[in-house]
GROMACS .gro file of C-alpha atoms in nm:
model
  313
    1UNK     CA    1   4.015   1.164   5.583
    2UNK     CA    2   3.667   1.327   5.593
    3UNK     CA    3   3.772   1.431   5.259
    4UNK     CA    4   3.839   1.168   5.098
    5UNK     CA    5   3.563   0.927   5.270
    6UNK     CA    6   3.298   1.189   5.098
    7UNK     CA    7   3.443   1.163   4.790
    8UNK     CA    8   3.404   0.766   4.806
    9UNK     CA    9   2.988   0.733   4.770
   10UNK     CA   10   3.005   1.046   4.524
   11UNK     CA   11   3.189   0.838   4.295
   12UNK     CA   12   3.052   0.523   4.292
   13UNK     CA   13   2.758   0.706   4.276
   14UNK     CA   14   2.851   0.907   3.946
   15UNK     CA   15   3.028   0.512   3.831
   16UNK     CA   16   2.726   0.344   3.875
   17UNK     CA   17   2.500   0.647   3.694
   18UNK     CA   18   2.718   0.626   3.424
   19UNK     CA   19   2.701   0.231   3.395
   20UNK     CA   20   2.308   0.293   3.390
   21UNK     CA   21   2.336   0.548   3.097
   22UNK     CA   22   2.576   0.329   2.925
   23UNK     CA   23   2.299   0.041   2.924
   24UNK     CA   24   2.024   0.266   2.847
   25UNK     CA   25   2.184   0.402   2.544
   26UNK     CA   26   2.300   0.054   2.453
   27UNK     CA   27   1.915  -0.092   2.537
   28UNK     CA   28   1.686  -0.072   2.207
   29UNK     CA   29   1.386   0.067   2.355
   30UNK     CA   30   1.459   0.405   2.480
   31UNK     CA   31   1.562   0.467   2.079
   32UNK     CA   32   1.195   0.277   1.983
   33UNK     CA   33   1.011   0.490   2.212
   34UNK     CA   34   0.928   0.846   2.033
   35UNK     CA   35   0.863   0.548   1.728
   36UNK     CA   36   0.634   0.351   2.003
   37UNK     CA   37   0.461   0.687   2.110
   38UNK     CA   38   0.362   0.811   1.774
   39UNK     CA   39   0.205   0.504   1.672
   40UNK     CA   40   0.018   0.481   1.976
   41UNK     CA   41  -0.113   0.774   1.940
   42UNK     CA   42  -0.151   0.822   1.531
   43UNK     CA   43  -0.205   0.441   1.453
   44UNK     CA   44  -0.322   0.242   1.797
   45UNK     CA   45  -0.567   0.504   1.912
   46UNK     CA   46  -0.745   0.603   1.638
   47UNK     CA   47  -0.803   0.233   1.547
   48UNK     CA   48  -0.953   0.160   1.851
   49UNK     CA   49  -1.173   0.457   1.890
   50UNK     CA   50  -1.326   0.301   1.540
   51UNK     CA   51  -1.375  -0.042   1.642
   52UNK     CA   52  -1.557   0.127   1.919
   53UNK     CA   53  -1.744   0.376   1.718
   54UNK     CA   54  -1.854   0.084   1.511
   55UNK     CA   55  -2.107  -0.090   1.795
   56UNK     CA   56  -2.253   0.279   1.802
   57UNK     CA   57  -2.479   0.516   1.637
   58UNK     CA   58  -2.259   0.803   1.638
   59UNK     CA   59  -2.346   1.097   1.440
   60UNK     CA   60  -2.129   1.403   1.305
   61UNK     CA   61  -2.448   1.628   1.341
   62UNK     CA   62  -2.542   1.499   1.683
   63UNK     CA   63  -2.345   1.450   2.016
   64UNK     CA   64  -2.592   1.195   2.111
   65UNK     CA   65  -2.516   0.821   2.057
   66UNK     CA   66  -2.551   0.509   2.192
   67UNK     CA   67  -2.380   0.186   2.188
   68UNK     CA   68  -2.609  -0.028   1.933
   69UNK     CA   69  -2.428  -0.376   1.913
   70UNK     CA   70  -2.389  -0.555   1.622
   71UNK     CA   71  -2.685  -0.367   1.448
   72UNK     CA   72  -2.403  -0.159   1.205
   73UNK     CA   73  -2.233  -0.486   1.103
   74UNK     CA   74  -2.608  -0.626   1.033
   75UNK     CA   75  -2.693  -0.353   0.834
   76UNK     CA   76  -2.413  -0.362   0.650
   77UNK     CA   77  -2.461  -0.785   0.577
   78UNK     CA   78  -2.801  -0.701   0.494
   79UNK     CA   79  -2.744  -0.482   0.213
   80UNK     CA   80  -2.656  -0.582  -0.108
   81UNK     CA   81  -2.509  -0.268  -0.259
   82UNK     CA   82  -2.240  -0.374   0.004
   83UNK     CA   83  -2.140  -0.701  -0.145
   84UNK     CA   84  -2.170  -0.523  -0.475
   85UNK     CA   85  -1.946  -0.321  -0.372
   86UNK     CA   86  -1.701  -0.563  -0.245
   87UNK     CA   87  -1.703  -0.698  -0.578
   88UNK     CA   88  -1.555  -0.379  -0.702
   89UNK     CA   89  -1.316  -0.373  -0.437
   90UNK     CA   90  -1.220  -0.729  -0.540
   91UNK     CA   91  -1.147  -0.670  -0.873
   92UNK     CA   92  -0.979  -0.331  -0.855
   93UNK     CA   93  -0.775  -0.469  -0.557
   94UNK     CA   94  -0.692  -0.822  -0.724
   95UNK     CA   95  -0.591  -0.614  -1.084
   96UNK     CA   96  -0.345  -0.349  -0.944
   97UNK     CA   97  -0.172  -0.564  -0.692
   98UNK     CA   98  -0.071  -0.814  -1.022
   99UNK     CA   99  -0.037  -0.525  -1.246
  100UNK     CA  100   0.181  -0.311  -0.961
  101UNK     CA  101   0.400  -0.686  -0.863
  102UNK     CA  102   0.466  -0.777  -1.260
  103UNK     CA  103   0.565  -0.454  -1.376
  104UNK     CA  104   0.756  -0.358  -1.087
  105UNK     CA  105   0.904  -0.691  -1.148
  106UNK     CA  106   0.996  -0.575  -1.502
  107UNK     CA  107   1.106  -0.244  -1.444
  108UNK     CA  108   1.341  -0.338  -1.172
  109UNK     CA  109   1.505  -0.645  -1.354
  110UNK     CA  110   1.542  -0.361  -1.675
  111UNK     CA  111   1.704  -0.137  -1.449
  112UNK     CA  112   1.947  -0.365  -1.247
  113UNK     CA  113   2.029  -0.493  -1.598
  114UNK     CA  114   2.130  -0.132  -1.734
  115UNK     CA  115   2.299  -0.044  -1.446
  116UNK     CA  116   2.513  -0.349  -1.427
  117UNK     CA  117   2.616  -0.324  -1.807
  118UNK     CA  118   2.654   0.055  -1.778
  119UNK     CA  119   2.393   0.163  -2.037
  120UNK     CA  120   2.289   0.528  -2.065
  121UNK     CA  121   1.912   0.608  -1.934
  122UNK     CA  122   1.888   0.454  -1.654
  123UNK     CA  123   1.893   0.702  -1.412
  124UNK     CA  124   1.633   0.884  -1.633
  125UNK     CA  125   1.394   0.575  -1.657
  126UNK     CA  126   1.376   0.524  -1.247
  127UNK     CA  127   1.369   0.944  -1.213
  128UNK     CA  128   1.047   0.911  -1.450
  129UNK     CA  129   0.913   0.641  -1.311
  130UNK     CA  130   0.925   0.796  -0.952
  131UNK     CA  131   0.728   1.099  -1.036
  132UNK     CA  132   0.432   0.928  -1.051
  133UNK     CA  133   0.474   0.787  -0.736
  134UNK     CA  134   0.509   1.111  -0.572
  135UNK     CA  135   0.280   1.272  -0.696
  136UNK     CA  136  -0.086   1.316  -0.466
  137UNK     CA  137  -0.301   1.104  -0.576
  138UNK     CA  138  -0.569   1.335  -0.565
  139UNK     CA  139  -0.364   1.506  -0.799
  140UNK     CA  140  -0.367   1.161  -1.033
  141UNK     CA  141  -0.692   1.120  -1.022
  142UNK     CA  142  -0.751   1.431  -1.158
  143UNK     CA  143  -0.480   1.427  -1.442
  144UNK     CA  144  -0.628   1.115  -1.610
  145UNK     CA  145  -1.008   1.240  -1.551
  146UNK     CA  146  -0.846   1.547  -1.794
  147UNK     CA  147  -0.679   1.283  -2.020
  148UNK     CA  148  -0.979   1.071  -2.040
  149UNK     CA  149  -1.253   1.301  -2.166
  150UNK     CA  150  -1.503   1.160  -2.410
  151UNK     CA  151  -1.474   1.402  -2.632
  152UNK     CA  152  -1.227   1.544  -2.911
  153UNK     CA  153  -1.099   1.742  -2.617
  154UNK     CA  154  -0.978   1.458  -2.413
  155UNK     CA  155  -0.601   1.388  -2.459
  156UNK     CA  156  -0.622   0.965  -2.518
  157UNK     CA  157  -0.969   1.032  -2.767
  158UNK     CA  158  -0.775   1.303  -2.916
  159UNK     CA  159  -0.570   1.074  -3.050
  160UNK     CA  160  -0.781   0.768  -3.095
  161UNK     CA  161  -0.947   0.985  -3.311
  162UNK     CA  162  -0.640   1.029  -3.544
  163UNK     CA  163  -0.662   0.668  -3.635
  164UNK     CA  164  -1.074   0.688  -3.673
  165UNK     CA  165  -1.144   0.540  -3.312
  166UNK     CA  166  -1.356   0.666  -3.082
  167UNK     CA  167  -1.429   0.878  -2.886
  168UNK     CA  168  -1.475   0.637  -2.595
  169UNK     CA  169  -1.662   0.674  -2.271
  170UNK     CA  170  -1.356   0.584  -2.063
  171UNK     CA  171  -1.566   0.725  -1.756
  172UNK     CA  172  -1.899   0.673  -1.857
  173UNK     CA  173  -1.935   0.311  -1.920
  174UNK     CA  174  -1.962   0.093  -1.628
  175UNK     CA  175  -1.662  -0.101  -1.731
  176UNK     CA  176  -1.428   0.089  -1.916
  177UNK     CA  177  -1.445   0.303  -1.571
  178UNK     CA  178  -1.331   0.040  -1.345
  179UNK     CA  179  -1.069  -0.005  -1.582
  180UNK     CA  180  -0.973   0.358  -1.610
  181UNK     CA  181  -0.909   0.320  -1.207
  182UNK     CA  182  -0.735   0.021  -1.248
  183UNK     CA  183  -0.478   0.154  -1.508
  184UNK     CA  184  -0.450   0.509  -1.316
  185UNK     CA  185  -0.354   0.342  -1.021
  186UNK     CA  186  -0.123   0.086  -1.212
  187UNK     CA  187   0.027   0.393  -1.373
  188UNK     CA  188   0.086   0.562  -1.006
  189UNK     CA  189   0.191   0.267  -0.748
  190UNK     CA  190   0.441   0.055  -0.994
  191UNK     CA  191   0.711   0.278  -0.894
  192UNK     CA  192   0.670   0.163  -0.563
  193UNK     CA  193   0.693  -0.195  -0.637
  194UNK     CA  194   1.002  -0.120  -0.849
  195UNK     CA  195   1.185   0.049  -0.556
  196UNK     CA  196   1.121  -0.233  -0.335
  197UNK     CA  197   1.247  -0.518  -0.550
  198UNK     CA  198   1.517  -0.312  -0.733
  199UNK     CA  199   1.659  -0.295  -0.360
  200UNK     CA  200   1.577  -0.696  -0.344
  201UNK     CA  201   1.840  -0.747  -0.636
  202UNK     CA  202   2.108  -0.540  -0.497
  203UNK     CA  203   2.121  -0.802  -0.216
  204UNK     CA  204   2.105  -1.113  -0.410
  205UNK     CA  205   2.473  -1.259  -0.459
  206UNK     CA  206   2.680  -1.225  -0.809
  207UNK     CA  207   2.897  -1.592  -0.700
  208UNK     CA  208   2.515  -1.715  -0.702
  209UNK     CA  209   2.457  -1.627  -1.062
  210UNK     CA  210   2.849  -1.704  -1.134
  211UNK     CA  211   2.766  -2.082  -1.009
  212UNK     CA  212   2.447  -2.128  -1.187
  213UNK     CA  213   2.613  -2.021  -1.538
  214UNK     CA  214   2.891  -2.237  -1.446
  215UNK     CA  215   2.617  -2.555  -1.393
  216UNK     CA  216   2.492  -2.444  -1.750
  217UNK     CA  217   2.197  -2.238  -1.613
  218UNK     CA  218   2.033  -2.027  -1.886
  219UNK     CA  219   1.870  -1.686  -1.800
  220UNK     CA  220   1.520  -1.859  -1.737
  221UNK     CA  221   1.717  -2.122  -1.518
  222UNK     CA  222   1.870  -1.837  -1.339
  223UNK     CA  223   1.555  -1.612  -1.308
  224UNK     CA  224   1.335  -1.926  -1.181
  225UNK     CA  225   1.608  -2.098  -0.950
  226UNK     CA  226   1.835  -1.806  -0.850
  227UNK     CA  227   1.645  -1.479  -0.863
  228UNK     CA  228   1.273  -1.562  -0.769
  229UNK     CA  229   1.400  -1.750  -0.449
  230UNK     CA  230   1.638  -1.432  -0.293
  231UNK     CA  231   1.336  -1.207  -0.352
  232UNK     CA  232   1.068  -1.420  -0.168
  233UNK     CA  233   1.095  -1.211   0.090
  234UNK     CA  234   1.130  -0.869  -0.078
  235UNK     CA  235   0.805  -1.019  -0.292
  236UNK     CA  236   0.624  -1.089   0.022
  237UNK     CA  237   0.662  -0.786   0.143
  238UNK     CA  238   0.557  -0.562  -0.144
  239UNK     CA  239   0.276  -0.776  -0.218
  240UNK     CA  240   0.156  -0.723   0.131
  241UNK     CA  241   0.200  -0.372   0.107
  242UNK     CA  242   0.058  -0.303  -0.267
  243UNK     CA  243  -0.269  -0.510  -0.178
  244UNK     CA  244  -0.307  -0.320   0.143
  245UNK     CA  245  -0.271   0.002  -0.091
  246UNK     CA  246  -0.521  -0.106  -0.345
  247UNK     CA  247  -0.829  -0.219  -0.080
  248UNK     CA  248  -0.756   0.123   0.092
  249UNK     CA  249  -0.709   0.337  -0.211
  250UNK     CA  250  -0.990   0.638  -0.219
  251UNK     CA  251  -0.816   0.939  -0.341
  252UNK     CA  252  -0.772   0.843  -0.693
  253UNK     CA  253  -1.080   0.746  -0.725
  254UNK     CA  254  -1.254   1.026  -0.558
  255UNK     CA  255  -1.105   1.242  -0.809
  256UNK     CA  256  -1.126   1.036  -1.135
  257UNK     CA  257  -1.477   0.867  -1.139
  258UNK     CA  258  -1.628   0.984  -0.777
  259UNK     CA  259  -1.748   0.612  -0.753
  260UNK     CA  260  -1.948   0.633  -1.095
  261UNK     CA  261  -2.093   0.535  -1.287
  262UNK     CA  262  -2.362   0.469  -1.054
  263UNK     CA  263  -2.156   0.265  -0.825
  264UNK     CA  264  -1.970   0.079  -1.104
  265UNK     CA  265  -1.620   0.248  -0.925
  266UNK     CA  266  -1.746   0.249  -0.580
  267UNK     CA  267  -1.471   0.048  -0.306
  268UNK     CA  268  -1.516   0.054   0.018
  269UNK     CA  269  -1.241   0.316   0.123
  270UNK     CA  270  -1.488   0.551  -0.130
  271UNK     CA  271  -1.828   0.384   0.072
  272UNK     CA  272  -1.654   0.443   0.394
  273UNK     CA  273  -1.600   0.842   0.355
  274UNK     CA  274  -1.944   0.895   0.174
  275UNK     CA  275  -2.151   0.674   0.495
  276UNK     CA  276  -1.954   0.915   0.738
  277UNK     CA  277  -1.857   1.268   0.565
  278UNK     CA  278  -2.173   1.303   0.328
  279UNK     CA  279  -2.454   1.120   0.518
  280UNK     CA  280  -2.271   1.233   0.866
  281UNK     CA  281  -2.348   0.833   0.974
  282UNK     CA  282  -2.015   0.822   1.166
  283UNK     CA  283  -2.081   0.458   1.332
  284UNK     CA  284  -2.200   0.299   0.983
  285UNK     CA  285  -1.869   0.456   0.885
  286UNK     CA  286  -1.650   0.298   1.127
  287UNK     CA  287  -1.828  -0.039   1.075
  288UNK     CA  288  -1.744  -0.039   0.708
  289UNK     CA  289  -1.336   0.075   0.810
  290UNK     CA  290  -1.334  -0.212   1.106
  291UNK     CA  291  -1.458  -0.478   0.795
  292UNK     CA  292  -1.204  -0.332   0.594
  293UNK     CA  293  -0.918  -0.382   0.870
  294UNK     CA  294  -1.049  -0.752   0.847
  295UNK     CA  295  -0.984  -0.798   0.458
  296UNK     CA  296  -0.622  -0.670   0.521
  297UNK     CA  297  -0.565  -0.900   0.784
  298UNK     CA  298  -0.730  -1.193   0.606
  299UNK     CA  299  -0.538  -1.104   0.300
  300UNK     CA  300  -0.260  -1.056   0.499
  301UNK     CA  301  -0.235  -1.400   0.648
  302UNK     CA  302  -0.289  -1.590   0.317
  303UNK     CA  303   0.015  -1.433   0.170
  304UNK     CA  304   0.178  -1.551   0.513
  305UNK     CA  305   0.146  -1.890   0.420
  306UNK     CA  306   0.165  -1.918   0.024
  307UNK     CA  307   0.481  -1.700   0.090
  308UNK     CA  308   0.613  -1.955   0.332
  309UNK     CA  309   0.876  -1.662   0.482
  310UNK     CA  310   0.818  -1.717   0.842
  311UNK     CA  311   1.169  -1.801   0.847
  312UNK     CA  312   1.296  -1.521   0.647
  313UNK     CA  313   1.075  -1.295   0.881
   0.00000   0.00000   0.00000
């Protein structure tokens, strides 16, 4: 009897341990947690520790600061290299995040059409395209500052020069430099923007498509009232995603132009790491990355609501 009455609480003891285990491993959040954790401490932190650097003076050659207010943020309104270089920002940002959407667009429409017909080179086509995207873009940058020397030695004047053109100064004039960054980038992120909507596609439908053609729907029809509407989303997405890539990209840049010439190449992800890693102005720098968090948000919410995909979301 003793027995048996001591194995009664052990029991429902183990049954009710088990019934908590079962709901734990059914419950989402003990599986988001080490995802939780590491953004806390990799994304969350950091970003807070910036917007409070930002209302200080903070030096990387002095352990002495002090909290400053609003002065960084003034400086930064009252200097007019800054909007100058938000103009640059602007335009490099605005260029690669049409160039990176449109051919992406292509590319991915090209490929989901060879695949579904079964032509040959299509594997090769999205293996070539990927390599760019893989590739550092440190490692980019410094690839096209070889191709685009302004001499007979530079690969692309090399062969302007076959057809009497050139040389041009791809780096050295003010525009053609912006440019240069513009197509470098273009040349690395649009395999990015072809993964993402490729994947779109595979989810659209075929009895879609099947019912348009039956309505008499021609391929434009199709593109404009069958295609363009499944990828909203997808399109959302990438868009968000590219543009946040483009207003943040300093690598590239570093590498290919080093903001020059002058400061015809100079965004703000470039201004950022020169205000706190060459003048050692670690609060200026934080300012400039908190006003930078701002555009993306901005941005962000504008392509919330000319996407219209709350829904979707």
């Amino acid at each position: 009897m003793a027995t048996a009455g001591s194995d009664g609480p052990v029991s429902d003891g183990v049954e009710r341990a088990r019934e908590l285990i079962g709901r734990l491993v059914e419950h989402p959040l003990p599986w988001l947690f080490p995802t939780l954790l590491a953004l806390a401490v990799f994304q969350l932190y950091p970003m807070v520790e910036a917007i409070r650097l930002s209302f200080t003076n903070a030096s990387l050659v002095s352990d002495q600061s002090r909290y400053v207010g609003l002065a960084q943020y003034a400086r930064l309104v009252a200097d007019p290299e800054f909007y100058a270089m938000l103009r640059v920002t602007g335009i490099f940002a605005f260029s690669s995040v049409v160039l990176h959407v449109l051919l992406g667009l292509l590319l991915a429409l090209a490929i989901d059409y060879g695949v579904r017909r079964g032509l040959a080179g299509h594997l090769t086509t999205r293996v070539s395209v990927l390599l760019a995207w893989i590739i550092p873009g440190i490692i980019i940058g410094l690839v096209w500052k070889v191709l685009l020397i302004e001499s007979q030695f530079g690969a692309v004047n090399h062969f302007l020069g076959m057809v009497d053109i050139g040389p041009i100064p791809f780096r050295s004039n003010p525009t053609l430099a912006l440019v240069s960054t513009v197509v470098a980038g273009t040349w690395r992120g649009t395999a990015f923007s072809m993964i993402m909507i490729y994947g779109g596609l595979q989810r659209i439908p075929q009895r879609l498509y099947e019912a348009a053609r039956v309505d008499g729907a021609g391929r434009i029809a199709r593109f404009r009232h069958v295609t363009l509407p499944q990828l909203k989303s997808v399109l959302f997405v990438t868009t968000v995603l590219v543009t946040i890539y483009a207003l943040n990209t300093f690598d590239l840049i570093f590498a290919l132009t080093g903001g020059g010439p002058g400061r015809a190449t100079e965004v703000l992800a470039l201004f950022m790491y020169q205000e706190a890693f060459g003048t050692y102005a670690l609060g200026r720098g934080a300012a400039i990355a908190v006003v930078m968090l701002g555009i993306n948000l901005t941005v962000t919410a504008v392509y919330l609501r000319t996407f219209d995909v709350w829904e979707e979301l």
